[in-house]
Amino acid sequence: MKLAIERGFYFPSCEIYGDAPAGFWEYGPMGVSLKNKFVALWRRELVKRDGMLEIDGSQIMSKSVFLASGHIRNFSDPIIKCTKCGSTFRVDKFISDQTGKNIPELLPDNEIDSIIEENKLKCSRCNGILGKSSRFNMMFRVDIGPSFEEAYLRPETCQSIFVDFQRIFKTMRGRLPLGIAQIGKSFRNEIAPRQSLLRLREFYQAEVEIFCNPSKLDSLPFFDELSNTTLRISTDGLSVEEVTTNEGLKGGLLPNKLVAYYLSILADFYSKTGIDMKRTRFRKLGENERAFYASIAFDFEVETSVGWLELVACNYRSDYDLRGHSTVSKQNLEVIDPSDQSKILPHVFELSMGIDRSIYAILEHSFYEDSEHDDRVVLRLKPYLAPVLVGILPLVNRNGLSEKSQIIHSELKREFDTYYDDSGSIGRRYRRLEQIGVPFAITVDKITLQDDSVTVRQRDTMQQERIKVSGLKEYLRRSLQSS
């Protein structure tokens, strides 16, 4: 986190003011570049690979949408207040911090109150008596126009996908299963936002909703291409079983081919981000842990320095959403499945990805301290995710080296993300590049002026080789393809 803030990846919003609200963070230049490349990888490895459709929905939606979705009634977190100082805590996290026990957030209020009483828990700030637990709805309400029409900032990006589904299916001549994807911001009035990108009130989501015929969940002609993908599955949150997709199906760890296929696509995607897949798992959620709309749920989690972190919620939502919107809107949202001309209300399986958390996990898993070489700090980012691909460094600022370096920089920057640095010793400049994950450094020296070659230094191995200036573009292109 310290490196991310100091090197322009992300930092607190409104940080020059003392009344800046918690839970709002902003991406700096390095963070924007990394995020954009992560999104590009997501589009390539999920959306394009599976032939999904992508939309861009409104961030503000009507009250009716969230009545139909159940968010106004159910989208809440358990809270508790101190009767003495008035401090408010999210109950499940409070109990976990105080006792070390894992408390499901959907546990009934009376059971939560019993746990607090049994463990004699008191306010962690003033040691006061705690009141009864209650529920806090996390949506941000907004008033529209001079009549103050009630509306809400979306707490998830998927609702516009559900509301727009029938139009998209018809205009795009859809066939089931059909994946519809969306990237955008969502908003949740978190009780206790913390740890920078890990719990935000304004955050980026990349969501995929797969609309399917519930009678054909095991009829996927393209299933075999990922049937041998390795998945790490945990059914108890403690042990992990490593199986192929086929083995998971046969052993009952996975419910059907459709869910198995899309979990495999997700695992394959994250294997390309630089995250250590040996420190990941698909954790199957119990009844008290699942969201109110889910009948089957897996969380894709990654192990970090702050514990297991959920990156993607994988929920089988059945027909909960389309049925709810059909009832409230009084519109028939059934469609014709072209494969057999049956009229159905599709079921939905979703992959709801937290982009900010994913970026944090990538940064942490890529972070490396090299004690053998002057405690150098390196971000070992994949070249296609690195905010900057190559740094151009004149060895000294004289004898024409700066001018030659600028020419090389000008030629490369139109195709690649480049960084020009002529300040300080060459060793110090290498370190600066390594800290933001730059895979290659080009050093221009006096030999360059003689034979038009430069030294290319690799970030991870620190190995150097001489490359002709005319061959630099092809060298960098190959590095992106091979990584």
Coordinates of C-alpha atoms in Angstrom, one line a residue:
M1 CA 0.0 0.0 0.0
K2 CA 2.9 2.3 0.8
L3 CA 4.5 1.7 -2.5
A4 CA 1.2 2.1 -4.4
I5 CA 0.6 5.5 -2.8
E6 CA 4.1 6.8 -3.3
R7 CA 4.4 5.6 -6.9
G8 CA 1.1 6.9 -8.2
F9 CA -1.0 3.7 -8.3
Y10 CA -3.8 4.9 -6.0
F11 CA -4.4 7.3 -3.1
P12 CA -7.2 8.6 -0.9
S13 CA -9.8 10.9 -2.4
C14 CA -9.9 14.6 -1.2
E15 CA -6.8 13.9 0.9
I16 CA -5.9 17.6 1.4
Y17 CA -9.1 18.1 3.4
G18 CA -9.7 17.0 6.9
D19 CA -13.4 16.1 6.3
A20 CA -12.7 13.6 3.5
P21 CA -15.1 10.7 3.8
A22 CA -13.6 7.2 4.1
G23 CA -14.0 4.6 1.5
F24 CA -13.2 6.7 -1.6
W25 CA -9.9 6.2 -3.4
E26 CA -8.5 7.5 -6.7
Y27 CA -6.3 5.9 -9.3
G28 CA -3.1 7.8 -10.3
P29 CA -1.4 7.5 -13.6
M30 CA 0.2 4.1 -12.9
G31 CA -3.0 2.7 -11.5
V32 CA -5.1 3.9 -14.4
S33 CA -2.7 2.2 -16.8
L34 CA -2.7 -1.1 -14.8
K35 CA -6.5 -1.0 -14.5
N36 CA -7.1 -0.4 -18.2
K37 CA -4.8 -3.3 -19.1
F38 CA -6.5 -5.6 -16.6
V39 CA -9.9 -4.7 -18.1
A40 CA -8.4 -5.3 -21.6
L41 CA -7.3 -8.8 -20.5
W42 CA -10.7 -9.4 -19.0
R43 CA -12.4 -8.5 -22.3
R44 CA -10.0 -10.7 -24.3
E45 CA -10.1 -13.7 -22.0
L46 CA -13.8 -13.7 -21.0
V47 CA -15.9 -11.5 -23.2
K48 CA -14.4 -12.2 -26.6
R49 CA -13.4 -15.7 -25.8
D50 CA -17.0 -16.7 -25.0
G51 CA -18.7 -14.5 -27.5
M52 CA -20.4 -12.4 -24.9
L53 CA -22.2 -9.1 -25.4
E54 CA -21.2 -6.0 -23.5
I55 CA -23.4 -3.1 -22.4
D56 CA -22.8 0.2 -20.5
G57 CA -25.8 0.9 -18.2
S58 CA -26.8 3.9 -16.1
Q59 CA -25.4 4.3 -12.6
I60 CA -28.6 5.8 -11.3
M61 CA -31.7 3.6 -11.5
S62 CA -35.4 3.9 -10.4
K63 CA -36.7 2.7 -7.1
S64 CA -38.8 0.1 -8.9
V65 CA -35.7 -1.7 -10.1
F66 CA -34.5 -2.2 -6.5
L67 CA -38.0 -3.1 -5.2
A68 CA -38.0 -5.9 -7.9
S69 CA -34.4 -7.0 -7.2
G70 CA -35.0 -7.2 -3.4
H71 CA -32.3 -4.7 -2.6
I72 CA -34.5 -2.3 -0.7
R73 CA -35.7 -5.1 1.5
N74 CA -32.6 -7.3 1.7
F75 CA -29.4 -5.4 0.9
S76 CA -28.3 -4.7 4.4
D77 CA -25.4 -5.4 6.8
P78 CA -25.8 -6.2 10.5
I79 CA -24.8 -3.3 12.8
I80 CA -24.6 -2.7 16.5
K81 CA -24.3 0.6 18.4
C82 CA -22.7 1.3 21.7
T83 CA -25.2 2.7 24.2
K84 CA -22.5 4.9 25.8
C85 CA -20.4 6.5 23.1
G86 CA -22.7 5.9 20.1
S87 CA -20.0 4.1 18.0
T88 CA -21.4 1.9 15.3
F89 CA -19.8 -1.4 14.3
R90 CA -20.5 -4.0 11.6
V91 CA -21.5 -6.9 13.8
D92 CA -20.0 -9.9 12.0
K93 CA -16.6 -8.2 11.6
F94 CA -16.8 -6.9 15.2
I95 CA -17.4 -10.4 16.6
S96 CA -14.7 -11.9 14.4
D97 CA -12.1 -9.3 15.5
Q98 CA -13.0 -9.8 19.2
T99 CA -13.3 -13.6 19.3
G100 CA -11.6 -15.0 16.2
K101 CA -14.8 -16.7 15.2
N102 CA -16.2 -16.5 11.6
I103 CA -19.8 -15.2 11.8
P104 CA -21.9 -15.3 8.6
E105 CA -23.3 -11.9 7.8
L106 CA -26.8 -13.4 7.1
L107 CA -27.0 -14.8 10.6
P108 CA -30.4 -13.8 12.2
D109 CA -30.2 -10.8 14.6
N110 CA -31.3 -12.8 17.6
E111 CA -28.5 -15.3 17.1
I112 CA -26.0 -12.4 16.8
D113 CA -27.3 -10.9 20.0
S114 CA -26.9 -14.3 21.8
I115 CA -23.2 -14.5 20.6
I116 CA -22.5 -11.0 22.0
E117 CA -24.1 -11.9 25.3
E118 CA -22.4 -15.3 25.6
N119 CA -19.0 -13.8 25.0
K120 CA -19.6 -10.7 27.2
L121 CA -18.5 -8.4 24.4
K122 CA -18.4 -4.6 25.0
C123 CA -17.6 -1.6 22.9
S124 CA -14.0 -1.7 21.8
R125 CA -13.7 2.1 22.1
C126 CA -15.1 2.9 25.5
N127 CA -16.0 -0.5 27.0
G128 CA -19.7 0.5 27.1
I129 CA -22.7 -1.7 26.8
L130 CA -23.7 -2.7 23.3
G131 CA -27.3 -2.4 22.1
K132 CA -29.3 -4.8 20.1
S133 CA -28.2 -5.6 16.6
S134 CA -30.1 -4.3 13.6
R135 CA -29.8 -4.0 9.8
F136 CA -28.4 -1.1 7.8
N137 CA -29.4 -0.7 4.1
M138 CA -26.2 0.1 2.1
M139 CA -27.7 1.8 -0.9
F140 CA -27.1 5.5 -1.7
R141 CA -30.4 7.2 -2.3
V142 CA -30.5 10.2 -4.7
D143 CA -33.3 12.6 -5.4
I144 CA -34.1 13.3 -9.1
G145 CA -35.3 16.7 -10.4
P146 CA -37.2 19.5 -8.6
S147 CA -39.9 16.9 -7.5
F148 CA -37.2 14.9 -5.7
E149 CA -38.2 11.6 -7.4
E150 CA -36.7 8.7 -5.4
A151 CA -33.9 6.8 -7.1
Y152 CA -30.7 5.0 -6.1
L153 CA -27.1 4.7 -7.1
R154 CA -26.7 1.1 -8.2
P155 CA -25.1 -1.2 -5.6
E156 CA -24.1 -3.7 -8.4
T157 CA -23.8 -3.3 -12.1
C158 CA -25.9 -6.4 -13.0
Q159 CA -29.4 -4.9 -12.6
S160 CA -29.3 -3.0 -15.8
I161 CA -28.3 -6.2 -17.6
F162 CA -31.5 -7.9 -16.2
V163 CA -33.7 -4.9 -17.0
D164 CA -32.2 -4.7 -20.6
F165 CA -32.0 -8.5 -21.2
Q166 CA -35.1 -9.0 -23.3
R167 CA -34.3 -6.0 -25.6
I168 CA -30.7 -7.2 -26.0
F169 CA -31.7 -10.8 -26.7
K170 CA -34.1 -9.7 -29.4
T171 CA -32.0 -7.0 -31.1
M172 CA -28.8 -9.2 -31.1
R173 CA -30.7 -12.4 -32.1
G174 CA -29.5 -14.1 -29.0
R175 CA -29.1 -17.8 -28.4
L176 CA -28.9 -19.5 -25.0
P177 CA -26.6 -19.7 -23.1
L178 CA -25.9 -16.0 -23.6
G179 CA -23.4 -14.0 -21.7
I180 CA -23.9 -10.3 -21.2
A181 CA -21.1 -8.3 -19.6
Q182 CA -20.7 -4.9 -18.1
I183 CA -17.9 -2.9 -16.5
G184 CA -18.6 0.2 -14.4
K185 CA -18.9 1.7 -11.0
S186 CA -21.1 0.6 -8.2
F187 CA -21.8 2.3 -4.9
R188 CA -22.4 0.8 -1.4
N189 CA -22.6 2.8 1.8
E190 CA -20.2 0.6 3.7
I191 CA -20.3 0.8 7.5
A192 CA -16.6 0.6 8.0
P193 CA -14.6 1.0 4.7
R194 CA -11.0 0.1 5.3
Q195 CA -7.7 -1.1 3.8
S196 CA -7.7 1.1 0.8
L197 CA -9.0 -0.8 -2.3
L198 CA -10.3 -3.8 -0.3
R199 CA -13.6 -2.2 1.0
L200 CA -14.8 0.9 -0.9
R201 CA -18.0 2.9 -1.1
E202 CA -17.4 3.6 -4.8
F203 CA -15.8 0.8 -6.7
Y204 CA -15.4 -0.8 -10.1
Q205 CA -17.1 -4.1 -11.0
A206 CA -16.7 -6.4 -14.0
E207 CA -19.8 -8.5 -14.1
V208 CA -20.9 -11.3 -16.4
E209 CA -24.5 -12.7 -16.4
I210 CA -24.9 -15.9 -18.3
F211 CA -28.6 -16.4 -19.3
C212 CA -29.3 -20.1 -19.7
N213 CA -32.1 -22.7 -20.3
P214 CA -32.4 -24.5 -16.9
S215 CA -33.2 -27.8 -18.6
K216 CA -29.9 -27.7 -20.5
L217 CA -27.2 -26.9 -17.9
D218 CA -25.3 -30.0 -18.9
S219 CA -25.6 -29.5 -22.7
L220 CA -22.6 -27.3 -23.5
P221 CA -21.0 -28.2 -26.9
F222 CA -17.9 -26.1 -26.0
F223 CA -17.4 -27.6 -22.5
D224 CA -14.6 -30.0 -23.5
E225 CA -12.1 -27.3 -24.3
L226 CA -11.8 -26.5 -20.6
S227 CA -12.6 -29.9 -19.1
N228 CA -9.0 -30.4 -17.9
T229 CA -8.6 -27.0 -16.3
T230 CA -7.3 -27.3 -12.7
L231 CA -9.6 -25.9 -10.1
R232 CA -8.9 -25.5 -6.3
I233 CA -12.2 -26.1 -4.5
S234 CA -13.0 -25.7 -0.8
T235 CA -16.2 -26.9 0.7
D236 CA -15.4 -26.0 4.3
G237 CA -13.3 -22.9 4.1
L238 CA -10.3 -24.8 5.5
S239 CA -9.1 -27.6 3.2
V240 CA -8.7 -27.3 -0.6
E241 CA -9.2 -30.1 -3.1
E242 CA -7.3 -29.6 -6.4
V243 CA -9.2 -31.3 -9.2
T244 CA -9.7 -31.0 -13.0
T245 CA -13.1 -29.6 -14.1
N246 CA -14.1 -33.1 -15.2
E247 CA -13.1 -34.6 -11.8
G248 CA -15.0 -31.9 -10.0
L249 CA -18.2 -32.7 -11.9
K250 CA -17.9 -36.5 -11.4
G251 CA -17.1 -36.0 -7.7
G252 CA -20.0 -33.8 -7.0
L253 CA -17.9 -30.7 -6.2
L254 CA -19.5 -28.8 -9.1
P255 CA -23.2 -28.9 -9.8
N256 CA -23.4 -28.9 -13.6
K257 CA -21.4 -28.3 -16.8
L258 CA -22.4 -24.7 -17.2
V259 CA -21.2 -23.7 -13.7
A260 CA -18.1 -25.8 -14.2
Y261 CA -17.3 -24.2 -17.5
Y262 CA -17.5 -20.6 -16.4
L263 CA -15.5 -21.3 -13.2
S264 CA -12.9 -22.8 -15.5
I265 CA -12.9 -19.7 -17.7
L266 CA -12.4 -17.5 -14.6
A267 CA -9.6 -19.6 -13.3
D268 CA -7.8 -19.5 -16.6
F269 CA -8.2 -15.8 -16.7
Y270 CA -6.7 -15.2 -13.3
S271 CA -3.8 -17.6 -14.1
K272 CA -2.7 -14.9 -16.7
T273 CA -2.7 -12.0 -14.2
G274 CA 0.4 -13.0 -12.2
I275 CA -1.6 -14.1 -9.2
D276 CA -0.1 -17.3 -7.6
M277 CA -2.9 -19.8 -8.4
K278 CA -1.6 -22.1 -5.6
R279 CA -2.9 -19.4 -3.2
T280 CA -6.4 -19.3 -4.6
R281 CA -9.6 -21.3 -4.1
F282 CA -13.2 -21.5 -5.1
R283 CA -15.0 -21.6 -1.7
K284 CA -18.4 -23.0 -1.8
L285 CA -20.7 -20.9 0.4
G286 CA -23.1 -22.3 2.9
E287 CA -26.8 -21.4 3.2
N288 CA -26.1 -18.6 5.8
E289 CA -23.3 -17.1 3.6
R290 CA -25.0 -16.9 0.2
A291 CA -26.6 -13.7 -1.1
F292 CA -30.4 -13.5 -0.8
Y293 CA -30.8 -14.2 -4.6
A294 CA -28.4 -17.2 -4.9
S295 CA -29.2 -20.9 -4.7
I296 CA -25.6 -22.0 -5.5
A297 CA -22.6 -19.8 -4.7
F298 CA -18.8 -20.0 -5.0
D299 CA -16.4 -17.2 -4.0
F300 CA -13.2 -17.0 -5.9
E301 CA -10.7 -16.1 -3.2
V302 CA -7.0 -15.3 -3.1
E303 CA -4.7 -15.5 -0.1
T304 CA -3.1 -12.1 0.8
S305 CA -1.3 -10.6 3.8
V306 CA -4.7 -9.6 5.2
G307 CA -6.2 -13.1 4.8
W308 CA -8.3 -14.7 2.2
L309 CA -9.8 -12.0 0.0
E310 CA -12.9 -12.5 -2.2
L311 CA -12.3 -11.3 -5.8
V312 CA -15.3 -12.8 -7.6
A313 CA -18.7 -13.8 -6.5
C314 CA -20.0 -16.7 -8.6
N315 CA -23.7 -17.1 -8.0
Y316 CA -26.4 -19.2 -9.6
R317 CA -29.3 -16.8 -9.3
S318 CA -31.9 -19.1 -11.0
D319 CA -34.8 -17.0 -12.3
Y320 CA -34.9 -14.7 -9.3
D321 CA -34.1 -11.5 -11.1
L322 CA -36.1 -11.8 -14.3
R323 CA -39.1 -13.1 -12.3
G324 CA -38.9 -10.2 -9.9
H325 CA -38.6 -7.6 -12.7
S326 CA -41.4 -9.3 -14.6
T327 CA -43.7 -9.1 -11.6
V328 CA -43.0 -5.5 -10.6
S329 CA -42.9 -4.1 -14.2
K330 CA -45.8 -6.3 -15.3
Q331 CA -43.8 -7.1 -18.5
N332 CA -43.4 -10.7 -19.7
L333 CA -39.7 -11.2 -19.9
E334 CA -39.8 -14.7 -21.3
V335 CA -37.9 -15.4 -24.6
I336 CA -37.9 -18.1 -27.2
D337 CA -35.0 -20.5 -27.0
P338 CA -34.1 -20.9 -30.7
S339 CA -32.6 -24.4 -30.2
D340 CA -36.0 -26.0 -29.5
Q341 CA -38.5 -23.1 -29.9
S342 CA -39.4 -23.4 -26.2
K343 CA -40.7 -20.3 -24.4
I344 CA -38.8 -19.9 -21.1
L345 CA -37.8 -17.4 -18.4
P346 CA -34.0 -17.9 -18.4
H347 CA -32.0 -18.7 -15.3
V348 CA -28.8 -16.8 -14.6
F349 CA -25.3 -17.7 -13.5
E350 CA -23.1 -14.7 -12.7
L351 CA -19.4 -13.9 -12.3
S352 CA -19.3 -10.7 -10.3
M353 CA -15.7 -9.4 -10.2
G354 CA -14.2 -6.7 -8.0
I355 CA -11.7 -4.9 -10.2
D356 CA -10.1 -2.9 -7.3
R357 CA -9.6 -5.9 -5.2
S358 CA -8.2 -7.8 -8.1
I359 CA -5.7 -5.0 -8.7
Y360 CA -4.7 -5.0 -5.1
A361 CA -4.1 -8.8 -5.2
I362 CA -2.1 -8.6 -8.4
L363 CA 0.1 -5.9 -6.8
E364 CA 0.7 -7.8 -3.6
H365 CA 1.4 -11.1 -5.4
S366 CA 3.8 -9.3 -7.7
F367 CA 5.6 -7.5 -4.9
Y368 CA 9.1 -8.8 -4.4
E369 CA 11.9 -7.7 -2.0
D370 CA 15.4 -8.8 -3.2
S371 CA 17.6 -8.8 -0.2
E372 CA 20.6 -10.1 -2.2
H373 CA 20.7 -6.9 -4.2
D374 CA 20.6 -3.9 -1.9
D375 CA 17.0 -4.7 -0.8
R376 CA 15.7 -3.8 -4.3
V377 CA 11.9 -3.6 -4.4
V378 CA 10.4 -5.1 -7.6
L379 CA 6.8 -5.4 -8.9
R380 CA 7.0 -8.5 -11.1
L381 CA 4.0 -7.6 -13.2
K382 CA 3.2 -9.4 -16.4
P383 CA 4.6 -7.3 -19.3
Y384 CA 1.1 -6.9 -20.8
L385 CA -0.2 -5.6 -17.4
A386 CA 2.7 -3.4 -16.5
P387 CA 1.8 0.3 -16.5
V388 CA 5.0 1.0 -18.4
L389 CA 6.6 -1.5 -20.7
V390 CA 10.0 0.1 -21.2
G391 CA 12.1 2.9 -19.8
I392 CA 14.5 4.8 -22.0
L393 CA 17.6 6.0 -20.1
P394 CA 20.6 8.0 -21.4
L395 CA 23.7 6.9 -19.5
V396 CA 24.7 10.5 -19.2
N397 CA 23.2 13.9 -20.2
R398 CA 25.9 14.9 -22.6
N399 CA 27.8 13.9 -25.8
G400 CA 24.6 13.6 -27.8
L401 CA 23.2 10.7 -25.7
S402 CA 20.1 12.7 -24.5
E403 CA 19.3 13.6 -28.1
K404 CA 19.6 10.0 -29.3
S405 CA 17.5 8.8 -26.3
Q406 CA 14.8 11.2 -27.2
I407 CA 14.7 10.0 -30.8
I408 CA 14.3 6.3 -29.6
H409 CA 11.7 7.4 -27.1
S410 CA 9.7 9.2 -29.8
E411 CA 9.8 6.1 -32.1
L412 CA 8.7 3.7 -29.4
K413 CA 6.0 5.7 -27.5
R414 CA 3.5 5.6 -30.3
E415 CA 3.2 1.8 -30.0
F416 CA 4.3 1.1 -26.4
D417 CA 3.9 2.6 -23.0
T418 CA 7.3 4.2 -22.4
Y419 CA 9.0 6.3 -19.7
Y420 CA 11.9 8.6 -20.2
D421 CA 14.2 9.3 -17.3
D422 CA 17.6 11.1 -17.3
S423 CA 17.7 12.1 -13.6
G424 CA 20.2 10.5 -11.2
S425 CA 22.5 7.6 -11.4
I426 CA 21.7 4.7 -13.7
G427 CA 21.3 2.3 -10.7
R428 CA 18.8 4.7 -9.0
R429 CA 16.8 4.9 -12.3
Y430 CA 16.7 1.1 -12.6
R431 CA 15.3 0.9 -9.1
R432 CA 12.6 3.5 -9.8
L433 CA 11.5 1.5 -12.9
E434 CA 11.5 -1.8 -11.0
Q435 CA 9.2 -0.3 -8.3
I436 CA 6.5 0.4 -10.8
G437 CA 6.9 -2.9 -12.6
V438 CA 8.6 -1.8 -15.8
P439 CA 9.9 -5.1 -17.5
F440 CA 12.6 -3.5 -19.7
A441 CA 15.1 -0.7 -19.4
I442 CA 16.9 0.6 -22.5
T443 CA 20.2 2.3 -21.8
V444 CA 21.7 4.6 -24.4
D445 CA 25.5 4.9 -24.1
K446 CA 28.5 6.0 -26.2
I447 CA 28.5 2.7 -28.1
T448 CA 25.0 3.5 -29.3
L449 CA 26.4 6.4 -31.3
Q450 CA 29.0 4.1 -32.9
D451 CA 26.9 1.0 -33.9
D452 CA 23.3 2.1 -33.2
S453 CA 22.8 -0.6 -30.5
V454 CA 21.5 -0.2 -27.0
T455 CA 21.6 -2.2 -23.8
V456 CA 18.3 -3.8 -22.9
R457 CA 18.0 -4.8 -19.2
Q458 CA 15.4 -7.3 -18.0
R459 CA 13.6 -6.4 -14.8
D460 CA 13.3 -9.9 -13.2
T461 CA 16.7 -11.4 -14.0
M462 CA 18.7 -8.1 -14.3
Q463 CA 20.3 -9.7 -17.4
Q464 CA 21.5 -7.3 -20.2
E465 CA 21.9 -7.7 -23.9
R466 CA 22.8 -5.5 -26.8
I467 CA 20.0 -4.9 -29.3
K468 CA 20.0 -2.9 -32.5
V469 CA 17.8 0.1 -32.3
S470 CA 16.1 -1.0 -35.5
G471 CA 15.1 -4.3 -33.8
L472 CA 13.7 -2.8 -30.6
K473 CA 10.0 -2.8 -31.7
E474 CA 10.1 -6.5 -32.7
Y475 CA 11.9 -7.4 -29.5
L476 CA 9.2 -5.7 -27.4
R477 CA 6.4 -7.2 -29.5
R478 CA 7.8 -10.7 -28.9
S479 CA 8.1 -10.1 -25.2
L480 CA 4.3 -9.2 -25.0
Q481 CA 3.3 -12.3 -27.0
S482 CA 5.5 -14.7 -25.0
S483 CA 4.4 -13.4 -21.6

